[in-house]
Coordinates of C-alpha atoms and ligand atoms in Angstrom, one line a residue:
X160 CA 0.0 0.0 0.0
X161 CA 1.5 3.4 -1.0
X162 CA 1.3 6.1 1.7
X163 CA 2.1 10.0 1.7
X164 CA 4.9 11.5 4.2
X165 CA 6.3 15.1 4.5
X166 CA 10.1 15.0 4.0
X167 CA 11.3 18.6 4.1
X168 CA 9.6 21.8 4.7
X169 CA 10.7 25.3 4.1
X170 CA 9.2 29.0 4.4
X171 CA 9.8 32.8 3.6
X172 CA 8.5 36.1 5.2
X173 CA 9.3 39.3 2.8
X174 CA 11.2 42.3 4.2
X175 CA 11.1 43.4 7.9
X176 CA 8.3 43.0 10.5
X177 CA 5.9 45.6 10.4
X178 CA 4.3 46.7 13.4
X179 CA 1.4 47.5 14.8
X180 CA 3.0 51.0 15.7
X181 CA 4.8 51.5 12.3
X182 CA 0.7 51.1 11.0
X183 CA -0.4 53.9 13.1
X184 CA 2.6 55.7 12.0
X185 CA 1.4 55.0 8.2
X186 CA -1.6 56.9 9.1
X187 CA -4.1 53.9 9.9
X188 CA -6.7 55.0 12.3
X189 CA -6.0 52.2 15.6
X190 CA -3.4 51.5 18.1
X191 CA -1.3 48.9 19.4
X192 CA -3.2 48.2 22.2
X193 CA -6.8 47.6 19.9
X194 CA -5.1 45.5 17.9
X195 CA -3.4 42.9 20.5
X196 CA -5.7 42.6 22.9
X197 CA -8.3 41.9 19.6
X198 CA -5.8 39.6 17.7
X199 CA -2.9 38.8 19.4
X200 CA -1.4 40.2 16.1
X201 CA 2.5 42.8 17.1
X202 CA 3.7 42.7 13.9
X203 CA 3.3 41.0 9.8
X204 CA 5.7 40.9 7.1
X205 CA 4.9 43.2 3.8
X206 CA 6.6 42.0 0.5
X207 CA 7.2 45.4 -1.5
X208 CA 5.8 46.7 -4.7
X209 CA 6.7 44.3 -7.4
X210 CA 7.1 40.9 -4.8
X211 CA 4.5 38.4 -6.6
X212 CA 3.0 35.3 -4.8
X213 CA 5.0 32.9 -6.8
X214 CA 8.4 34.8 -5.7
X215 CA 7.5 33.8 -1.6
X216 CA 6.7 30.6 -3.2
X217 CA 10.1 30.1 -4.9
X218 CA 12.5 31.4 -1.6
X219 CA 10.3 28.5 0.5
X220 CA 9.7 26.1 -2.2
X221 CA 13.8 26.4 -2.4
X222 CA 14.3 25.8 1.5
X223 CA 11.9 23.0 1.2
X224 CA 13.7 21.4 -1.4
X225 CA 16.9 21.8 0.2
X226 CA 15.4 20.4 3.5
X227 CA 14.1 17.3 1.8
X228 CA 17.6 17.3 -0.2
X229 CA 15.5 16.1 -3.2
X230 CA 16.4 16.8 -7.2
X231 CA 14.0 19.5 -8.3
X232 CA 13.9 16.8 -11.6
X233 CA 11.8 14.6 -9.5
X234 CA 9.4 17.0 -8.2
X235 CA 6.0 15.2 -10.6
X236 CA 3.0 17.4 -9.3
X237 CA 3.2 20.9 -7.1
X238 CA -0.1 22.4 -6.1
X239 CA 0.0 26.0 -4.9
X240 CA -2.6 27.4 -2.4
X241 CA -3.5 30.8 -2.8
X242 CA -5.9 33.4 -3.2
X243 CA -3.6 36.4 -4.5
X244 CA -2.3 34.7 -7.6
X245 CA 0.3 36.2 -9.5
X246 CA -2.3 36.5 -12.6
X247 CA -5.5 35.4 -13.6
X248 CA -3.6 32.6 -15.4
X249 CA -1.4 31.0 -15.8
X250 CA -1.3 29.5 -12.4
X251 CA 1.0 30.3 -9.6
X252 CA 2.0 26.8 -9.6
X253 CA 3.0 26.8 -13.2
X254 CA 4.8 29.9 -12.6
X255 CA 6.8 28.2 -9.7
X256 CA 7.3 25.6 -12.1
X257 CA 9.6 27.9 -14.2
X258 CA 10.9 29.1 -11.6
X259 CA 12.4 26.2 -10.6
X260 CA 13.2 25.2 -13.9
X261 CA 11.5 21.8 -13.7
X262 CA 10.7 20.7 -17.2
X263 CA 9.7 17.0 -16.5
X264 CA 6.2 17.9 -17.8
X265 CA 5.0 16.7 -14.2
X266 CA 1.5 18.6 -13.3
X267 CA 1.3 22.0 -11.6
X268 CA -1.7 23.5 -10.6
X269 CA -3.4 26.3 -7.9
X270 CA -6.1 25.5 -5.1
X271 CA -8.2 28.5 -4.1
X272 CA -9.3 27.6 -1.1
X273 CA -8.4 30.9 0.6
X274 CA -6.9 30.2 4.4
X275 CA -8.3 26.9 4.3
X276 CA -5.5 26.4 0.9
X277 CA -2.7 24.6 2.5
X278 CA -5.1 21.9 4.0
X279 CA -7.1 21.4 0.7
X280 CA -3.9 21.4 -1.4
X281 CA -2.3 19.2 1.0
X282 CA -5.3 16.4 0.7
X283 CA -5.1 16.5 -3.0
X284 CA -1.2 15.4 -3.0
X285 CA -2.0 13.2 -0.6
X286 CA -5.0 11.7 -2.7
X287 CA -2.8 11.5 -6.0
X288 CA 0.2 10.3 -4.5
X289 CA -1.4 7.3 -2.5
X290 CA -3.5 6.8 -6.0
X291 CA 0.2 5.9 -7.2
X292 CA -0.3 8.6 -10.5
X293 CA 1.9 10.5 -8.6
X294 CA 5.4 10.2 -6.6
X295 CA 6.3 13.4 -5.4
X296 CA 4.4 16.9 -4.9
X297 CA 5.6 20.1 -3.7
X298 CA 2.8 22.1 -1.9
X299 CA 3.0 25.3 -1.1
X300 CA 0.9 28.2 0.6
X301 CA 2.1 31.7 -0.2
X302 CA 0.1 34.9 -0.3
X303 CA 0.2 38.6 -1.0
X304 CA -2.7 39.7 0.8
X305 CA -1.7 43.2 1.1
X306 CA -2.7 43.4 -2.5
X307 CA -6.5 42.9 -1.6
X308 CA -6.6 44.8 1.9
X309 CA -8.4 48.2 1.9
X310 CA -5.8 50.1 3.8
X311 CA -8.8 52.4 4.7
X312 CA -10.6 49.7 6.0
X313 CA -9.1 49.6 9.9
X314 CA -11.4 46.5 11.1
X315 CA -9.8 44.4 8.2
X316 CA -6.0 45.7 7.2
X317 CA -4.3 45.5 10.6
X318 CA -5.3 41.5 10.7
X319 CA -3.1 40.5 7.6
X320 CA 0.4 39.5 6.7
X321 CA 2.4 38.4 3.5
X322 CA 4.5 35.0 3.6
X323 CA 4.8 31.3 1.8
X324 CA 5.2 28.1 3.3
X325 CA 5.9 24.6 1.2
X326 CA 6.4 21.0 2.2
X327 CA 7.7 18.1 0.0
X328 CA 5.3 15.1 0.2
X329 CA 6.4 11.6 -1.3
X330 CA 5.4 8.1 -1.7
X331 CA 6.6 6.4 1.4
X332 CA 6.1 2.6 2.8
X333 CA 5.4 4.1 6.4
X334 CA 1.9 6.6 6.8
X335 CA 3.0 9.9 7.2
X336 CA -0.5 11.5 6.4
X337 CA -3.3 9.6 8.8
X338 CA -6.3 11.0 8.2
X339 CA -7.6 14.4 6.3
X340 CA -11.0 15.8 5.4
X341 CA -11.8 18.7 4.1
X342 CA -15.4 20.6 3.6
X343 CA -17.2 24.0 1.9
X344 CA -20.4 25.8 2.4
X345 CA -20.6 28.1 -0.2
X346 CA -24.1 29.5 1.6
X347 CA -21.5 31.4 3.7
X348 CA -19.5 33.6 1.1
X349 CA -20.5 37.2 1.7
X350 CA -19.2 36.9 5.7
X351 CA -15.4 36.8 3.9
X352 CA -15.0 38.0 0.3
X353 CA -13.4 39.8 -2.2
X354 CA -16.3 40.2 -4.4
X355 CA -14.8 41.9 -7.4
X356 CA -13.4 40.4 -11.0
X357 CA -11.4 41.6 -13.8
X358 CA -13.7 42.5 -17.1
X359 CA -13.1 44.1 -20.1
X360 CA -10.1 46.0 -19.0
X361 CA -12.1 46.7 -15.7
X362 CA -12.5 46.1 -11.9
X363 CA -16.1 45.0 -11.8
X364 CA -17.4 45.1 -8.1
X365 CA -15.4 45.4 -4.9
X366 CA -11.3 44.6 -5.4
X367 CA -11.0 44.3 -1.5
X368 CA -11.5 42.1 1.3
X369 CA -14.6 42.2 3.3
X370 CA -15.3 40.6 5.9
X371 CA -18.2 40.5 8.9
X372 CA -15.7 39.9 11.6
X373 CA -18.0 38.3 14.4
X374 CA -19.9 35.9 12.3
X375 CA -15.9 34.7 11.1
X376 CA -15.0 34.0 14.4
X377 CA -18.1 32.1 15.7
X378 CA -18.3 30.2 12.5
X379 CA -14.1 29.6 12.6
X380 CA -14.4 28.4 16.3
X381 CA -17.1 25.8 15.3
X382 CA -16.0 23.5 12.5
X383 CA -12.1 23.9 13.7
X384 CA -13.6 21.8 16.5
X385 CA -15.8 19.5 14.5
X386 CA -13.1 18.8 11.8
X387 CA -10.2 18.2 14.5
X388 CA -12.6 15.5 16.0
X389 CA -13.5 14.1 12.8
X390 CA -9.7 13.5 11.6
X391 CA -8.9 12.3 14.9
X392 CA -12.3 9.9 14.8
X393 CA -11.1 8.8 11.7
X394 CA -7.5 7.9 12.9
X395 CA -8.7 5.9 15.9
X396 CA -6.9 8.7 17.9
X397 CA -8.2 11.5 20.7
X398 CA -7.0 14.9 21.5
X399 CA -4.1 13.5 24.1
X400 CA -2.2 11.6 21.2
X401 CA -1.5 15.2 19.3
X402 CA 2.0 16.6 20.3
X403 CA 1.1 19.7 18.4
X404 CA -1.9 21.8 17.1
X405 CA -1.5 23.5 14.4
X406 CA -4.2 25.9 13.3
X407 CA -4.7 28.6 10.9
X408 CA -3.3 31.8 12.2
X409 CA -6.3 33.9 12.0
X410 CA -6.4 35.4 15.6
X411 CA -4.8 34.8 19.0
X412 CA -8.7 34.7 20.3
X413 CA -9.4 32.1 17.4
X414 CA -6.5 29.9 18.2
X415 CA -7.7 29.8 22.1
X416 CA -11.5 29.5 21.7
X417 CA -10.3 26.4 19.7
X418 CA -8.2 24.9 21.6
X419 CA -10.0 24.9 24.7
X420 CA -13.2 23.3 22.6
X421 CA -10.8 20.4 22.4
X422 CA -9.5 20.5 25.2
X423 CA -5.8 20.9 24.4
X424 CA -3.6 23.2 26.5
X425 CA -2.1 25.9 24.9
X426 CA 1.4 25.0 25.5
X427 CA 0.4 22.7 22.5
X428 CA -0.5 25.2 19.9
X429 CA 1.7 26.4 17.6
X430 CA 0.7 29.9 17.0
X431 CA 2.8 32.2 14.7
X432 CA -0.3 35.4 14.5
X433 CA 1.5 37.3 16.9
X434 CA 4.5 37.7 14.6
X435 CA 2.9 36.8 10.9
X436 CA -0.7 38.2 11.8
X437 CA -3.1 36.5 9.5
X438 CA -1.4 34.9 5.9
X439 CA -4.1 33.0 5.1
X440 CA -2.9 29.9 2.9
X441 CA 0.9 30.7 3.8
X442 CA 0.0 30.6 7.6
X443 CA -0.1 27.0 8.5
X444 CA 3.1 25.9 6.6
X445 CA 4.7 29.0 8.0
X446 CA 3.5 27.9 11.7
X447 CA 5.1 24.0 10.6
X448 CA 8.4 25.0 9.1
X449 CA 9.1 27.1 12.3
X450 CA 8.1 24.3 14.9
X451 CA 9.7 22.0 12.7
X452 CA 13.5 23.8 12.5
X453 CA 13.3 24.8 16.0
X454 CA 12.9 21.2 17.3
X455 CA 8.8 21.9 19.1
X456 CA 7.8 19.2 16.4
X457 CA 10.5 16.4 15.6
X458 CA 10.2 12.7 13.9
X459 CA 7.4 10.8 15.5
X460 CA 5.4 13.9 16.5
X461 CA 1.6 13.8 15.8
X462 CA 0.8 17.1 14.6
X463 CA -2.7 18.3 13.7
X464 CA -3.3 20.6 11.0
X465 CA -6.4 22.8 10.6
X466 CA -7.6 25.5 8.2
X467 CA -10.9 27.6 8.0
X468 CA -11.4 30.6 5.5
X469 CA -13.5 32.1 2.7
X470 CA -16.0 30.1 1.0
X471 CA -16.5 29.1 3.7
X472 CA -13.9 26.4 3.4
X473 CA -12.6 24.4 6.3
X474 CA -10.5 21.0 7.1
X475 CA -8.1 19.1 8.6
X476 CA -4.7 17.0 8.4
X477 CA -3.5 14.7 10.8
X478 CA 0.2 14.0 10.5
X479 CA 2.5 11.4 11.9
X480 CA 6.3 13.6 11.5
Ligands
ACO1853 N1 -8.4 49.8 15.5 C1 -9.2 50.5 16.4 N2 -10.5 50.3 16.4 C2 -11.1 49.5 15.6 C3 -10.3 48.8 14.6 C4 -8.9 49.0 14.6 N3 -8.1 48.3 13.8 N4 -11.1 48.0 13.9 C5 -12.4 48.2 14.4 N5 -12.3 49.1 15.4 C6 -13.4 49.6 16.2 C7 -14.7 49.6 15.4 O1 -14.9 50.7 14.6 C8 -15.7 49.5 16.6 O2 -15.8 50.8 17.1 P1 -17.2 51.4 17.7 O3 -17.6 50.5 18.8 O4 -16.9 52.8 18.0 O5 -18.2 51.2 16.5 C9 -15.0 48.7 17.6 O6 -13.6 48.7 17.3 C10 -15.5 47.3 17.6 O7 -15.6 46.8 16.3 P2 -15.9 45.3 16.0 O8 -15.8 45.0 14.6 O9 -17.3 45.0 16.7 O10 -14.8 44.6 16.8 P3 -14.7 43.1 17.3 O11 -14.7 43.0 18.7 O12 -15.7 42.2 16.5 O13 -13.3 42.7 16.7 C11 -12.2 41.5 15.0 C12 -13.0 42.7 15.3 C13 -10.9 41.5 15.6 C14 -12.1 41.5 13.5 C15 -13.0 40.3 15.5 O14 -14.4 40.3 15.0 C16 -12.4 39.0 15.0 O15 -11.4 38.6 15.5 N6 -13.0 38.3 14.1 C17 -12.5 37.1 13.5 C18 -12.2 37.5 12.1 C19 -10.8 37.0 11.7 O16 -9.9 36.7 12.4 N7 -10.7 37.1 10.4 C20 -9.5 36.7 9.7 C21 -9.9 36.3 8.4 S1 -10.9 35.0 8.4 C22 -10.0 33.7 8.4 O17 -8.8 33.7 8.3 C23 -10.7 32.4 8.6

């Protein structure tokens, strides 16, 4: 039987932190203090005018690659979550592709998933390698998400950051990946949008993000909960196997409401918002790569995975390091 398992991971944040100070001092209308004790969220990391999603992607796709100490050559499929492509097409993943000047006419292709990405794009490899079409993906997460804040918007703006995160999955003998499942309710779009498109040479409709804050939260804090117990169900394993939970960085307050609906101690939750703020598909592969090269999360661990975002999208990976 063929079976999935990370063997590298890599990330990249553009430029210096910004923080919440340097946004007041940019003329934003808030203050430190509104925005930690709302978020959790000091500081994010801006890529500059000109910094596309697929560069982020190439600097951690590379650090992934050299992680994994794989041949680029072999790389067959790479799947890139995001929701701030480079262009309309062709896809970020094909642009990586280039990039990485891998010409072994594997496949390459975006999930738009928004913050849910990395989970959904994840799943897919997982699906196609264990289907044996497939023998090793790169998967990556990377955003620009400055590109679609309103910077006049203050209840939206301050809760976003810029980043990539990838992982190198292969074919392995030993299960790596135990259990996934992933979900939508498209009833639930206009709570998180960008509800614009590109016509005719014109911006039809809104460019930015909007989103009703509130309703995101209470929704967020529900299925994280009912998709962590549904991986773990699934596995035959309960809250006290995970070494380390892993959610999507949306908010400090997110990360805690969760983890105390499953009954997991904080000390357990890997939680990068402070210092990313939100970057959507980037943020759990960001979260990952850091536990992983500081030694939190080391071979063995049981690491759960869990995104939620626009759509609404949501799901779950359970991993065995
Ligand atoms: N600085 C200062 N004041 C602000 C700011 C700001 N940046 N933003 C809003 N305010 C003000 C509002 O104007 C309002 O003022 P008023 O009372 O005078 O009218 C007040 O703060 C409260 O506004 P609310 O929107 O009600 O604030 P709330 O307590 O709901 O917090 C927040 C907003 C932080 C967005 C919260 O709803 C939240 O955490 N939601 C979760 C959404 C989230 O994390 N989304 C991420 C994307 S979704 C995803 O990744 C899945």
């Amino acid at each position: 039987m063929i079976h999935s398992r990370i063997v590298g991971t890599g990330s990249f944040l553009p430029g210096e932190p910004v923080t919440n100070s340097d946004l007041v001092a940019r003329g934003i209308d808030t203050s430190d203090q509104w925005i930690v004790e709302r978020t959790g969220i000091h500081s994010r990391h801006l890529a500059a005018d000109g910094v596309s999603c697929s560069e982020l992607a190439e600097a951690a796709s590379r650090r992934a690659i050299e992680a994994a100490d794989v041949d680029p050559a072999s790389i067959d499929l790479i799947i890139v979550a995001t929701s701030t492509p480079d262009y309309i097409f062709p896809s970020s993943a094909a642009l990586l592709q280039a990039r990485l000047e891998i010409r072994n006419g594997g496949a390459a292709f975006d999930v738009q998933a928004v913050c849910s990405g990395f989970v959904y794009a994840l799943t897919v490899a997982d699906k196609f390698i264990r289907s044996g079409s497939h023998k090793r993906a790169l998967v990556v997460g990377a955003e620009v998400f400055s590109r679609i804040l309103d910077w006049k918007d203050r209840a939206t703006c301050v809760l976003f950051g810029d980043g990539a995160g990838a992982v190198i999955v292969e074919a392995a003998e030993r299960p790596g990946l135990l259990a996934s499942a992933i979900h939508a309710d498209g009833a639930y779009n206009p709570i998180l949008c960008v509800p614009g498109s590109v016509s005719g040479g014109t911006v039809i409709g809104d460019p930015f993000l909007r989103m009703d804050g509130q309703a995101v939260f209470k929704f967020a804090v529900r299925v994280l909960g009912d998709v962590a117990q549904e991986v773990l169900t699934d596995a035959g394993l309960g809250t006290d196997d995970v070494d380390w939970l892993i959610p999507h960085q949306a908010n400090i307050r997110i990360l805690q409401a969760t983890a105390k609906r499953l009954g997991v101690s904080m000390s357990r939750v890997v939680t990068t918002v402070d210092q990313h703020g939100n970057t959507s598909a980037a943020s759990i592969p960001l979260a990952l790569d850091l536990a992983l090269r500081d030694g939190r999360i080391r071979a063995g661990s049981k690491v759960l995975l869990e995104g939620v975002g626009g759509g609404f999208t949501w799901g779950a990976v359970l991993l065995d390091m």
